[in-house]
PDB file of C-alpha atoms and ligand atoms in Angstrom:
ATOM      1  CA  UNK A  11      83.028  92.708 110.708  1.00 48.00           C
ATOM      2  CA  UNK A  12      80.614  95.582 112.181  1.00 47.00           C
ATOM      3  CA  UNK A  13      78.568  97.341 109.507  1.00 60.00           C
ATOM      4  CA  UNK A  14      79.997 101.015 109.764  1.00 81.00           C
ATOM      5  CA  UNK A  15      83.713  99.739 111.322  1.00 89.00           C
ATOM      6  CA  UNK A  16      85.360 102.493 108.609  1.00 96.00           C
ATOM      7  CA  UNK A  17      82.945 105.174 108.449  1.00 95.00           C
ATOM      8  CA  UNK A  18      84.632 108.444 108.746  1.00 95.00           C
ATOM      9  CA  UNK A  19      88.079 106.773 106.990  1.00 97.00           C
ATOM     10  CA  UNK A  20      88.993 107.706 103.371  1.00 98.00           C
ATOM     11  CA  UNK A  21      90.466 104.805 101.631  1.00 98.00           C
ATOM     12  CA  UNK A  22      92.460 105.478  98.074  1.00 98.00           C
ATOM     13  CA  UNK A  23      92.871 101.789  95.882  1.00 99.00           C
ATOM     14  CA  UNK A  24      94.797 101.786  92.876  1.00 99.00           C
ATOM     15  CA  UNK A  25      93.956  99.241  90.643  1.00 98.00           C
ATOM     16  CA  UNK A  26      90.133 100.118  91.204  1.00 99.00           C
ATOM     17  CA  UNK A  27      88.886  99.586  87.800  1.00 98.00           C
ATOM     18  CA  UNK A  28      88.883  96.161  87.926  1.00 98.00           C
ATOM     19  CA  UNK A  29      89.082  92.691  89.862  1.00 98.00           C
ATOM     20  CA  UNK A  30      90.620  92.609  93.058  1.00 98.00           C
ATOM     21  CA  UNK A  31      90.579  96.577  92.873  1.00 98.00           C
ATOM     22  CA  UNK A  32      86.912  96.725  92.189  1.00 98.00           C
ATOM     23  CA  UNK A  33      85.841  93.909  95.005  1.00 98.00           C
ATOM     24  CA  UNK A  34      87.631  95.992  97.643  1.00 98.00           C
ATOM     25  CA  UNK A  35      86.053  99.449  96.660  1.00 98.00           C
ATOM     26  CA  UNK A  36      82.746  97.482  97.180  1.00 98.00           C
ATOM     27  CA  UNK A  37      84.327  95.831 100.573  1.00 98.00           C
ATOM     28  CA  UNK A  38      85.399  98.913 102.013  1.00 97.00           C
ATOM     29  CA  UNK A  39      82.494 101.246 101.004  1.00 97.00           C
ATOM     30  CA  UNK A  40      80.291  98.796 102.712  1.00 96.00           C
ATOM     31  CA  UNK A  41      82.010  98.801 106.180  1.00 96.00           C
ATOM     32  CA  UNK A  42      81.463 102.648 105.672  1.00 96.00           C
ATOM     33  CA  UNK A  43      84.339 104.498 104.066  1.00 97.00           C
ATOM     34  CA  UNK A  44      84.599 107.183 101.504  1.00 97.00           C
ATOM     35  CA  UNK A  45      86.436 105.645  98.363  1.00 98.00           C
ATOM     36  CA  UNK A  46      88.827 107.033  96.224  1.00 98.00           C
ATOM     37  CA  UNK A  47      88.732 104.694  93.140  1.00 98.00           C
ATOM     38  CA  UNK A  48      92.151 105.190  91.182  1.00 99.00           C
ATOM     39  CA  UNK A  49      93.080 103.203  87.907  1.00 98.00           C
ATOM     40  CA  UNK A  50      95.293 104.127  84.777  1.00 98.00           C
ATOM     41  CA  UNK A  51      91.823 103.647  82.874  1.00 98.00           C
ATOM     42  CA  UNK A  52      90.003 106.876  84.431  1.00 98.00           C
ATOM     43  CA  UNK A  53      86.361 105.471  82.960  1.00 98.00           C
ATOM     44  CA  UNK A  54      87.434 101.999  84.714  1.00 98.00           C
ATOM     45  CA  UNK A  55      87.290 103.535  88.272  1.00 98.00           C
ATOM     46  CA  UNK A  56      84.644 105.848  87.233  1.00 98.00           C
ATOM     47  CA  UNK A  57      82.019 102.245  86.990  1.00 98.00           C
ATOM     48  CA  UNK A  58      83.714 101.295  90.160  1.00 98.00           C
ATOM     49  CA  UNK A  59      82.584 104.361  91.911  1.00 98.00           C
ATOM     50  CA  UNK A  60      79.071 104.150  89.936  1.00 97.00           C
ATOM     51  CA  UNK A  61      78.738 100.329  91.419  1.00 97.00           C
ATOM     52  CA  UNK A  62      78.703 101.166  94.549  1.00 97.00           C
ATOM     53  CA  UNK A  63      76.008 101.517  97.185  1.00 89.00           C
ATOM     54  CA  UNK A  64      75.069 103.838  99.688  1.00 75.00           C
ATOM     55  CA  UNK A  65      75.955 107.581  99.908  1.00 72.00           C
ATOM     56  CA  UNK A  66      78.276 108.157  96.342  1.00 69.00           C
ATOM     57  CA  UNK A  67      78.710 111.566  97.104  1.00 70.00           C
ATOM     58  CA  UNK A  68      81.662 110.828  99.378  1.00 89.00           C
ATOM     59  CA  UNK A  69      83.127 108.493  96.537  1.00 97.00           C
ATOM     60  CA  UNK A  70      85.371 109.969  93.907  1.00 97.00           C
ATOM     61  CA  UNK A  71      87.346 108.548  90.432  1.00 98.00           C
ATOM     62  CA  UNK A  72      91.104 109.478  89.356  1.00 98.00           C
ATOM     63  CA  UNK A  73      92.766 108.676  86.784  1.00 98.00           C
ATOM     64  CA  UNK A  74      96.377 107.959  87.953  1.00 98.00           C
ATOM     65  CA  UNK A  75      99.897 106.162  86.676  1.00 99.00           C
ATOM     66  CA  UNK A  76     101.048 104.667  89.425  1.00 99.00           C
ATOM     67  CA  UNK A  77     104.545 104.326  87.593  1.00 98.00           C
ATOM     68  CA  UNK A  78     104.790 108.117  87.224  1.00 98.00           C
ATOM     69  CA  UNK A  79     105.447 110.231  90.497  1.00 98.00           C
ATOM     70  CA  UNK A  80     104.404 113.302  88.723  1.00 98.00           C
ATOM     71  CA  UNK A  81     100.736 111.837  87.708  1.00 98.00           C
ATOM     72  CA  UNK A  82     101.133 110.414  91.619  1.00 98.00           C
ATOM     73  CA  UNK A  83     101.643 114.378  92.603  1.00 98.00           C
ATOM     74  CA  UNK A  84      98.945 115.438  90.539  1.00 98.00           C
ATOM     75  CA  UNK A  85      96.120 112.479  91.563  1.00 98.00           C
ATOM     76  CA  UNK A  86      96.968 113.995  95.236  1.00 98.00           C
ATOM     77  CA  UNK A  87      97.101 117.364  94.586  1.00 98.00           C
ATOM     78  CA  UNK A  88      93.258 117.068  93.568  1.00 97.00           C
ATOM     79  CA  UNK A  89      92.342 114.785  96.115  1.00 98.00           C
ATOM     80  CA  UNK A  90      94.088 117.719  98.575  1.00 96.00           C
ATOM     81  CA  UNK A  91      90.875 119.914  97.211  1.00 96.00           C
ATOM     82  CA  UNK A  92      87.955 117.130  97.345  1.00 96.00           C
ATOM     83  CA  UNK A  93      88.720 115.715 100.981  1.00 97.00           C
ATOM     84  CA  UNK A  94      89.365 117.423 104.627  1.00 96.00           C
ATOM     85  CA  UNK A  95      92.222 114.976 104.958  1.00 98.00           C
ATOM     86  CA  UNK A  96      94.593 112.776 103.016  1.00 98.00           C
ATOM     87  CA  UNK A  97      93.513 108.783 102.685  1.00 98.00           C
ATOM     88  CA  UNK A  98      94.373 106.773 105.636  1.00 98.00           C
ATOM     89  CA  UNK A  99      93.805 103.535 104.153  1.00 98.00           C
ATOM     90  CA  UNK A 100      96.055 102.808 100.812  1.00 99.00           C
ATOM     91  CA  UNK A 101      95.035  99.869  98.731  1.00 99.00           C
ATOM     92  CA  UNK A 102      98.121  99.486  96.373  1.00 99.00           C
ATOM     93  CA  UNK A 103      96.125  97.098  93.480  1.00 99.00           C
ATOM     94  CA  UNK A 104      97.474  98.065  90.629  1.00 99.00           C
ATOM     95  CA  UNK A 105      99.552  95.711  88.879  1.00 98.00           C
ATOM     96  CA  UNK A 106     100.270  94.075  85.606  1.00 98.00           C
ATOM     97  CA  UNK A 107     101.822  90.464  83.830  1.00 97.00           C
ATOM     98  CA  UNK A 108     103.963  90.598  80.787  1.00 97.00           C
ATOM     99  CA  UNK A 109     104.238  86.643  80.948  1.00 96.00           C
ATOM    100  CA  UNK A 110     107.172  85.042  78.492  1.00 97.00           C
ATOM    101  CA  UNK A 111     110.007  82.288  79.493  1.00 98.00           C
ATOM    102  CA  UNK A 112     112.876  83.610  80.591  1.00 98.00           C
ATOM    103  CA  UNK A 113     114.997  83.366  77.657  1.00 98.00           C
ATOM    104  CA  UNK A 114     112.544  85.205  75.403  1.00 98.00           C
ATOM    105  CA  UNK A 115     111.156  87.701  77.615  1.00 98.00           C
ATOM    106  CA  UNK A 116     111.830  91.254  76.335  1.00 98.00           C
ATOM    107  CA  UNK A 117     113.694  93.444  78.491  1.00 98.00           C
ATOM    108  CA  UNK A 118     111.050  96.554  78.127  1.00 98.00           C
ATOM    109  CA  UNK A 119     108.706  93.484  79.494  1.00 98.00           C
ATOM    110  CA  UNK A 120     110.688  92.493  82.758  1.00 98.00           C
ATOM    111  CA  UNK A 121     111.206  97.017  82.654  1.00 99.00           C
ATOM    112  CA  UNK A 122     107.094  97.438  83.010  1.00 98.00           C
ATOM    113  CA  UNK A 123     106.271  94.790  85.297  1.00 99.00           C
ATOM    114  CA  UNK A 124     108.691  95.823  87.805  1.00 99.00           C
ATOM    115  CA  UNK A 125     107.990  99.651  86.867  1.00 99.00           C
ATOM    116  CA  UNK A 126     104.495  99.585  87.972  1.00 99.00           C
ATOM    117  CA  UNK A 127     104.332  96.476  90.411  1.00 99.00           C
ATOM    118  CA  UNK A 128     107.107  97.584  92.161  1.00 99.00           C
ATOM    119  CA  UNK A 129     108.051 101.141  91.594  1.00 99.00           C
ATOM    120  CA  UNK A 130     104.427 101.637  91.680  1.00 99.00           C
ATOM    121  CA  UNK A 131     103.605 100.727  95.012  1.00 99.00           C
ATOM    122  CA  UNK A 132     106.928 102.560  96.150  1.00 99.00           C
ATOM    123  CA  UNK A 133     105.589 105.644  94.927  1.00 99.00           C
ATOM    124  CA  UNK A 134     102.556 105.341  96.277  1.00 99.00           C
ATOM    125  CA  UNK A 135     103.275 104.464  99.284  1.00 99.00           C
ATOM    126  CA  UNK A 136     105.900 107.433  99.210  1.00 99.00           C
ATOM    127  CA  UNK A 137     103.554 110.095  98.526  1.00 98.00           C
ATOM    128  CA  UNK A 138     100.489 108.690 100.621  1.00 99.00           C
ATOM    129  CA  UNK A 139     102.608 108.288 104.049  1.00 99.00           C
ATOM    130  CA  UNK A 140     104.249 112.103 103.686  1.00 98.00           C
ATOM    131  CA  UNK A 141     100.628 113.515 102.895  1.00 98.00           C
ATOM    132  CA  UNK A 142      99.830 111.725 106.187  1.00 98.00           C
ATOM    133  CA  UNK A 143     102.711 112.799 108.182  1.00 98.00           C
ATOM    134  CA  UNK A 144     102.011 116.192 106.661  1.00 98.00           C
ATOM    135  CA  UNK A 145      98.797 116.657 107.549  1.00 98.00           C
ATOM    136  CA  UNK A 146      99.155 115.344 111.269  1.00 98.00           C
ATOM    137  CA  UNK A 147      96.760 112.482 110.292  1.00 98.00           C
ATOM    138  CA  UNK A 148      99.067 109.436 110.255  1.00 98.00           C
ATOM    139  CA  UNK A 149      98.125 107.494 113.038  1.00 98.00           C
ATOM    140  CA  UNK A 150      95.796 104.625 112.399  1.00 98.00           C
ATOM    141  CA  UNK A 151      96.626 104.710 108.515  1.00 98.00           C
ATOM    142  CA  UNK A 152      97.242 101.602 107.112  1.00 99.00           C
ATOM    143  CA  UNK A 153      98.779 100.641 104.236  1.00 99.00           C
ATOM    144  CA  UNK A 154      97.730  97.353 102.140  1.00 99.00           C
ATOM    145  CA  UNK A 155      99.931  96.127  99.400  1.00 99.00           C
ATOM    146  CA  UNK A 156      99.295  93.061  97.379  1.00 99.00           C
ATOM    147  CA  UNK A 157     101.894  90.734  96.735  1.00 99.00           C
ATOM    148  CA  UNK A 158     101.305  87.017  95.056  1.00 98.00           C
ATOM    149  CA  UNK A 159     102.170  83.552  95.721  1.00 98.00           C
ATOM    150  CA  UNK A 160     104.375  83.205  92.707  1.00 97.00           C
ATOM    151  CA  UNK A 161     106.487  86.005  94.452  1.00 98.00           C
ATOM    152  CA  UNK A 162     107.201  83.277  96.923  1.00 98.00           C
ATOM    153  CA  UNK A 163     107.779  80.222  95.271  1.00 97.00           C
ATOM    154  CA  UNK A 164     108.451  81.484  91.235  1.00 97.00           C
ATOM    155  CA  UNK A 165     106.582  80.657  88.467  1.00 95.00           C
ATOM    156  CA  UNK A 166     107.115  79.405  84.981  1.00 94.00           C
ATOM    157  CA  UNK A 167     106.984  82.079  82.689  1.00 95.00           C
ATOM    158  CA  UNK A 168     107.323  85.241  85.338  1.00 97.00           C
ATOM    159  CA  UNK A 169     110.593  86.231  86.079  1.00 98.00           C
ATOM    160  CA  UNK A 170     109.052  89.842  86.017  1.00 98.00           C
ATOM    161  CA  UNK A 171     106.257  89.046  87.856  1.00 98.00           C
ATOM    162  CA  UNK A 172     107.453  86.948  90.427  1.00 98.00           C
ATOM    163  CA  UNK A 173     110.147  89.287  90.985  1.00 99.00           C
ATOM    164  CA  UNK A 174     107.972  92.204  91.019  1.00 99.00           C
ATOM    165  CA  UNK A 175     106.014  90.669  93.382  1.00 99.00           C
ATOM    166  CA  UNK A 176     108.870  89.315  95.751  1.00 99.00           C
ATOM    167  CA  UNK A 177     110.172  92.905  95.424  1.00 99.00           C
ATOM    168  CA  UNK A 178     106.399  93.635  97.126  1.00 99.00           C
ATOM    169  CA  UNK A 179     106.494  92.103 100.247  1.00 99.00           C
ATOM    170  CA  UNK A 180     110.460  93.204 100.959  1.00 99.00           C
ATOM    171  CA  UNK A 181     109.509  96.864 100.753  1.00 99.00           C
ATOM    172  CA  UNK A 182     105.948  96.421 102.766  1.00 99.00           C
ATOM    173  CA  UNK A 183     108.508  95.051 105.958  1.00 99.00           C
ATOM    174  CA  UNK A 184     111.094  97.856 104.992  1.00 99.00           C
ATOM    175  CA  UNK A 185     107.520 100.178 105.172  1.00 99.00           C
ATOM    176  CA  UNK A 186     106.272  99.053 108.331  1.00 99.00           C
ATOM    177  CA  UNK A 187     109.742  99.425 110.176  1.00 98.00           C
ATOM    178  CA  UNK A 188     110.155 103.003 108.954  1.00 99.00           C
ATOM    179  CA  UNK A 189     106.563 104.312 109.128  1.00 99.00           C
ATOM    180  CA  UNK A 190     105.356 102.572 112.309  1.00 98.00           C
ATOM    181  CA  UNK A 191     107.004 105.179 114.379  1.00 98.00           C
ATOM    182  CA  UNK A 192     104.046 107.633 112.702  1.00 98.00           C
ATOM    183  CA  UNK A 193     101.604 105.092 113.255  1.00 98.00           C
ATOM    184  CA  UNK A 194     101.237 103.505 110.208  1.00 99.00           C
ATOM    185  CA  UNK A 195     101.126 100.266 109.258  1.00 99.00           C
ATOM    186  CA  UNK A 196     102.030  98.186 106.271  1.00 99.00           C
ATOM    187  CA  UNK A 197     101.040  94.925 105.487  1.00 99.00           C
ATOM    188  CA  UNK A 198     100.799  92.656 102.114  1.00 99.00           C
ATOM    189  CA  UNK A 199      97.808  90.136 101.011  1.00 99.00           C
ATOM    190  CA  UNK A 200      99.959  87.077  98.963  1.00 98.00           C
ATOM    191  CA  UNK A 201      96.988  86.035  96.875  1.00 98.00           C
ATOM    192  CA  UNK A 202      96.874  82.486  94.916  1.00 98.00           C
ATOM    193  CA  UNK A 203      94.712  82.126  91.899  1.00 97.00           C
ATOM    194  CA  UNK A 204      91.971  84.696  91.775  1.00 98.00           C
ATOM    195  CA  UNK A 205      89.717  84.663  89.247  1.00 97.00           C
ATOM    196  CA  UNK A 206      89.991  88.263  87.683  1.00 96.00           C
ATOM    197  CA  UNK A 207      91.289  89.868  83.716  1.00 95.00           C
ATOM    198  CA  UNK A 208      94.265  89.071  84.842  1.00 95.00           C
ATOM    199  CA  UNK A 209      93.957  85.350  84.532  1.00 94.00           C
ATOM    200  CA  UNK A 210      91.066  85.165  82.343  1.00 92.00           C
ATOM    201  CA  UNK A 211      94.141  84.810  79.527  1.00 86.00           C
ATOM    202  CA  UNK A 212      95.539  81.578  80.901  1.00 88.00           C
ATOM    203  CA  UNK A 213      94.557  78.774  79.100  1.00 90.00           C
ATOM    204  CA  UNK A 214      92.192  76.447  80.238  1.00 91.00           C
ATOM    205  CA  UNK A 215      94.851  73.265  80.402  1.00 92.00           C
ATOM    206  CA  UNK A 216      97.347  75.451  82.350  1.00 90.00           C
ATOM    207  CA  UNK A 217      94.226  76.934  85.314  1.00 92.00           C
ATOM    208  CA  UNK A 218      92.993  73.239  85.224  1.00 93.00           C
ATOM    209  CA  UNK A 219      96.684  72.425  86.245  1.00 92.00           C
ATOM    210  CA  UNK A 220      96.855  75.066  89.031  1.00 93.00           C
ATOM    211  CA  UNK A 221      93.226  73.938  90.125  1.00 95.00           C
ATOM    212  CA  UNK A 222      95.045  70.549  91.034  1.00 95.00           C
ATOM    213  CA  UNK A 223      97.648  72.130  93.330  1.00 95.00           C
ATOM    214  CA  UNK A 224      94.600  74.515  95.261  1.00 97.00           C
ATOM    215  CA  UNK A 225      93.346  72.103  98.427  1.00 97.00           C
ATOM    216  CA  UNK A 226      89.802  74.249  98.446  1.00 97.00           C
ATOM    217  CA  UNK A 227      89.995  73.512  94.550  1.00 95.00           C
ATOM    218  CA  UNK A 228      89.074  76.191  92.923  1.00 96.00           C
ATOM    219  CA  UNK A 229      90.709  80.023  91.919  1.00 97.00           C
ATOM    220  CA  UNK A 230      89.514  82.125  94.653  1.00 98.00           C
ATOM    221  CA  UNK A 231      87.021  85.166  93.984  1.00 98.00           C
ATOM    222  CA  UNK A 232      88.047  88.999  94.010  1.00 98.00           C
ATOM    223  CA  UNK A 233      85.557  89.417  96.762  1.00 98.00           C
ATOM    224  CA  UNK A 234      87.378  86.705  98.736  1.00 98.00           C
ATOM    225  CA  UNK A 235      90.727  89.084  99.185  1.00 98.00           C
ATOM    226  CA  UNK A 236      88.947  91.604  99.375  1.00 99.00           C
ATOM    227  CA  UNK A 237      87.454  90.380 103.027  1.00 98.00           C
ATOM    228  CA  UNK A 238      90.938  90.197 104.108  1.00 98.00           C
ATOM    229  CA  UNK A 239      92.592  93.565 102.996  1.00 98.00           C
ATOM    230  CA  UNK A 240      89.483  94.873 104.645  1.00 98.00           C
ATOM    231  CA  UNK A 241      90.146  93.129 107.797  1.00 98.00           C
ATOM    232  CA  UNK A 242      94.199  94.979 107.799  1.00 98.00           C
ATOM    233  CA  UNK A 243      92.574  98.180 106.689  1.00 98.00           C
ATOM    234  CA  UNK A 244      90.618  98.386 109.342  1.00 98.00           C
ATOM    235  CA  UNK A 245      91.682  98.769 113.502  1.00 97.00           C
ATOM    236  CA  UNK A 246      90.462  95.230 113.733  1.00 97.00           C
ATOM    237  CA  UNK A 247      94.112  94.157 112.642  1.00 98.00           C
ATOM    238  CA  UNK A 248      96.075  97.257 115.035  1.00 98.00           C
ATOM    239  CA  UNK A 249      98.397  94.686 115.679  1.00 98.00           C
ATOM    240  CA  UNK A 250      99.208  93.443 113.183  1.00 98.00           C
ATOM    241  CA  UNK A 251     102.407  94.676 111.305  1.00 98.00           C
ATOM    242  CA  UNK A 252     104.972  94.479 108.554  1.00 98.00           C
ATOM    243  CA  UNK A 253     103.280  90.786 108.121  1.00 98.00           C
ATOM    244  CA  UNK A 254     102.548  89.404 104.506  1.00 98.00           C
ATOM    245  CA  UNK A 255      98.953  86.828 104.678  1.00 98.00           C
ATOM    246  CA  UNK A 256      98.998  84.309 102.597  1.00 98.00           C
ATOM    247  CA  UNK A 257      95.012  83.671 100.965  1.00 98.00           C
ATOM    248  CA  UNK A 258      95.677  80.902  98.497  1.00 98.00           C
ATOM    249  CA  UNK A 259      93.083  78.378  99.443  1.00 98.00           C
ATOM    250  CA  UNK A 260      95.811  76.403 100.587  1.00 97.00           C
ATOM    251  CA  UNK A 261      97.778  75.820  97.241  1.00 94.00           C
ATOM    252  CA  UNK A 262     100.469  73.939  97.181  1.00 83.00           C
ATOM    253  CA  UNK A 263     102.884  75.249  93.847  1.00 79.00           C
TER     254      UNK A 263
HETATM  255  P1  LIG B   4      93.216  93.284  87.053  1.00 59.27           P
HETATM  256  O1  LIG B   4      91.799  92.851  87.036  1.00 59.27           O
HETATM  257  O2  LIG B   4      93.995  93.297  85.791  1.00 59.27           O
HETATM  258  O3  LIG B   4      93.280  94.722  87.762  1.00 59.27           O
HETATM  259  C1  LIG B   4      94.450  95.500  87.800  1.00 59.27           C
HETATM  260  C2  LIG B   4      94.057  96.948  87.556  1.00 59.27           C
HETATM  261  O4  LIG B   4      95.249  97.765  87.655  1.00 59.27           O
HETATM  262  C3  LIG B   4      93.493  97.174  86.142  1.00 59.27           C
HETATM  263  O5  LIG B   4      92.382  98.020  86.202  1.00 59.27           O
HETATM  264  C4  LIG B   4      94.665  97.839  85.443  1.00 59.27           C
HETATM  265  O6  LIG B   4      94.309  98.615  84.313  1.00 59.27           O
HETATM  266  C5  LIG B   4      95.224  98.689  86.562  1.00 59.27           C
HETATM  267  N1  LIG B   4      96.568  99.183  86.244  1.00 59.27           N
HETATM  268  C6  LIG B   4      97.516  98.586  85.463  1.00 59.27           C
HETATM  269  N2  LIG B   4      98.585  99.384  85.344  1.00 59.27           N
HETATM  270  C7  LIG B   4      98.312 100.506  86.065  1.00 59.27           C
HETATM  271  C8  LIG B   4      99.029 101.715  86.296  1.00 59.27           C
HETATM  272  N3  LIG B   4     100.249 101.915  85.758  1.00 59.27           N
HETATM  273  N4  LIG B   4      98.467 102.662  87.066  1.00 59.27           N
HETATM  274  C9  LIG B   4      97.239 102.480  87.581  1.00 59.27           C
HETATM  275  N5  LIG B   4      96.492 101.373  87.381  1.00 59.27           N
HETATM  276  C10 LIG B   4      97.030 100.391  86.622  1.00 59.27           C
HETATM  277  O7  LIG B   4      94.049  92.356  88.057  1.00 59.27           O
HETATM  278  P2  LIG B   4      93.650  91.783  89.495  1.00 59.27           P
HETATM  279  O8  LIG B   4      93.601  90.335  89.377  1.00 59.27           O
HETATM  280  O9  LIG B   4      92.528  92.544  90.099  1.00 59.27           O
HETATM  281  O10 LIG B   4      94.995  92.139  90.260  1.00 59.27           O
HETATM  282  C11 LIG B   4      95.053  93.123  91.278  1.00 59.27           C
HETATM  283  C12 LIG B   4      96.373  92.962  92.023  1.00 59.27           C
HETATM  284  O11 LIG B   4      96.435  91.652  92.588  1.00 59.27           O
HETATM  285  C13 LIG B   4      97.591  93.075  91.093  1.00 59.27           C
HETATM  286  O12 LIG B   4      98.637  93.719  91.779  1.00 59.27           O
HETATM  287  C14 LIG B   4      97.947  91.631  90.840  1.00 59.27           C
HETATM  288  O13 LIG B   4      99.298  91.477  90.495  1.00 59.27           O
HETATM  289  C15 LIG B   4      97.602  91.006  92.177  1.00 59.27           C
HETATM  290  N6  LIG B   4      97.378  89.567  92.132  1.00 59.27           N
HETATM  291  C16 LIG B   4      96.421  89.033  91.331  1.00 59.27           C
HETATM  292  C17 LIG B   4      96.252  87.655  91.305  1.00 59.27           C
HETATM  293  C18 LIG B   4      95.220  86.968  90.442  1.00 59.27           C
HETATM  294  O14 LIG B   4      95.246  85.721  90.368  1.00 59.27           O
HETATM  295  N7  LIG B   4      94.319  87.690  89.790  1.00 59.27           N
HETATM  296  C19 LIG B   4      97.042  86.846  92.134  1.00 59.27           C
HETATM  297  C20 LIG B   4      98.005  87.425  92.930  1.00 59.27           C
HETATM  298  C21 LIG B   4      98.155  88.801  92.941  1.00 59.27           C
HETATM  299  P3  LIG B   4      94.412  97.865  82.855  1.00 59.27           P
HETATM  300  O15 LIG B   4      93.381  96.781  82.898  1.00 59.27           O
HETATM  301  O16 LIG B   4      94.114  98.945  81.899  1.00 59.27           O
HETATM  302  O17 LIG B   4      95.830  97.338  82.760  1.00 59.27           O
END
């Protein structure tokens, strides 16, 4: 992709202070757009933000909830005072596991997962399309949501999470049918096994397992979905909608 292909776009990712978040700040500040790094861990997003090269001044932190509309209101009521015009490129990253079998998982467990995986990107996506529509700015927005492969086949020890995540790319189609007619797309990214916090806790046996079932053989890298959110972010991918990518390294679960 052209060096510069985003400059002039403001791109919010939730999520930012950390893995897949982080890698796509760095992705998307280097094609040339001004980055609003958001993460429930406000000094997370702030080292995102202070990683980054090139002009910081048009980079900001915020410390948001993604599972709370009213922390959602309040993230965009001060981004309403640091920027001309609302994001038009929403990287929903955020997301959590609260792994147990089935029959032991704990209901507040299955209750979080789904409360910020799911409910999370609703209410992003909720409050980031009507600032859009709003401010007369929606056309050419896009909207990148990350689902997982587990969403699509299951996975031992993830009924929240796999759920959560199937839940993910239903409401990106549901998205793209209802906010296409403002010009905004919606897409998903169905990552496999990234290497990230997230799986750093998964015990060696278990990745060495999954390893077997990847035909590049190997977890993928941050930066590696990062490329392709980039790629739907950007007007490279105008036609492409209400579509979930699969970047898995061809595993086979
Ligand atoms: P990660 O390194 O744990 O990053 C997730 C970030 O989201 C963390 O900074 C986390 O903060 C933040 N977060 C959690 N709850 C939040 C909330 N309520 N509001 C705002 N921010 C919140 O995980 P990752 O691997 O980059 O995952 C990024 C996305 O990709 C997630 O949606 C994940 O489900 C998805 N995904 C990951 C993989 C993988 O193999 N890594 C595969 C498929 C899909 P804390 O650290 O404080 O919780």
């Amino acid at each position: 992709m052209a060096i510069g292909s985003l400059a002039g776009r403001i791109a919010l990712v939730t999520g930012a202070g950390s893995g897949i978040g982080r890698a796509t700040c760095a992705a998307l500040s280097r094609e040339g757009a001004s980055i609003i790094a958001a993460d429930k861990v406000g000094k997370n997003a702030k080292l995102t933000i202070q990683s980054l090269k090139g002009d910081v001044a048009q980079n900001i932190s915020v410390e948001v909830d993604v599972k709370d509309s009213s922390s959602i209101q309040r993230m965009f009521g001060e981004l309403k005072k640091c920027f001309p015009k609302p994001p038009s490129i929403i990287v929903n990253s955020a997301g959590i596991t609260r792994d147990a079998f089935l029959l032991k998982m704990e209901e507040s467990h299955f209750d979080d997962v789904i409360n910020v995986n799911l409910k999370g990107t609703f209410l992003i996506i909720q409050a980031a399309a009507q600032a859009l529509i709003d401010a007369n700015t929606s056309h050419g927005a896009s909207i990148v949501n990350i689902a997982s492969i587990v969403g699509v086949h299951g996975n031992i020890g993830q009924a929240n999470y796999s759920a959560s995540k199937a839940g993910v790319e239903a409401l990106t189609k549901t998205a793209a049918k209802e906010l296409s007619k403002f010009g905004i797309r919606c897409n998903a990214v169905v990552p496999g096994f990234i290497e990230s916090p997230m799986t750093d806790a998964v015990p060696v046996k278990v990745k060495e397992m999954v390893q077997a079932q990847i035909m590049v053989g190997r977890f993928g890298k941050p930066e590696e979905i990062a490329e392709v959110i980039t790629f739907l972010a950007s007007s490279r991918s105008s036609y492409i909608n209400g579509t979930c990518i699969e970047v898995t390294g061809g595993c086979r679960l």
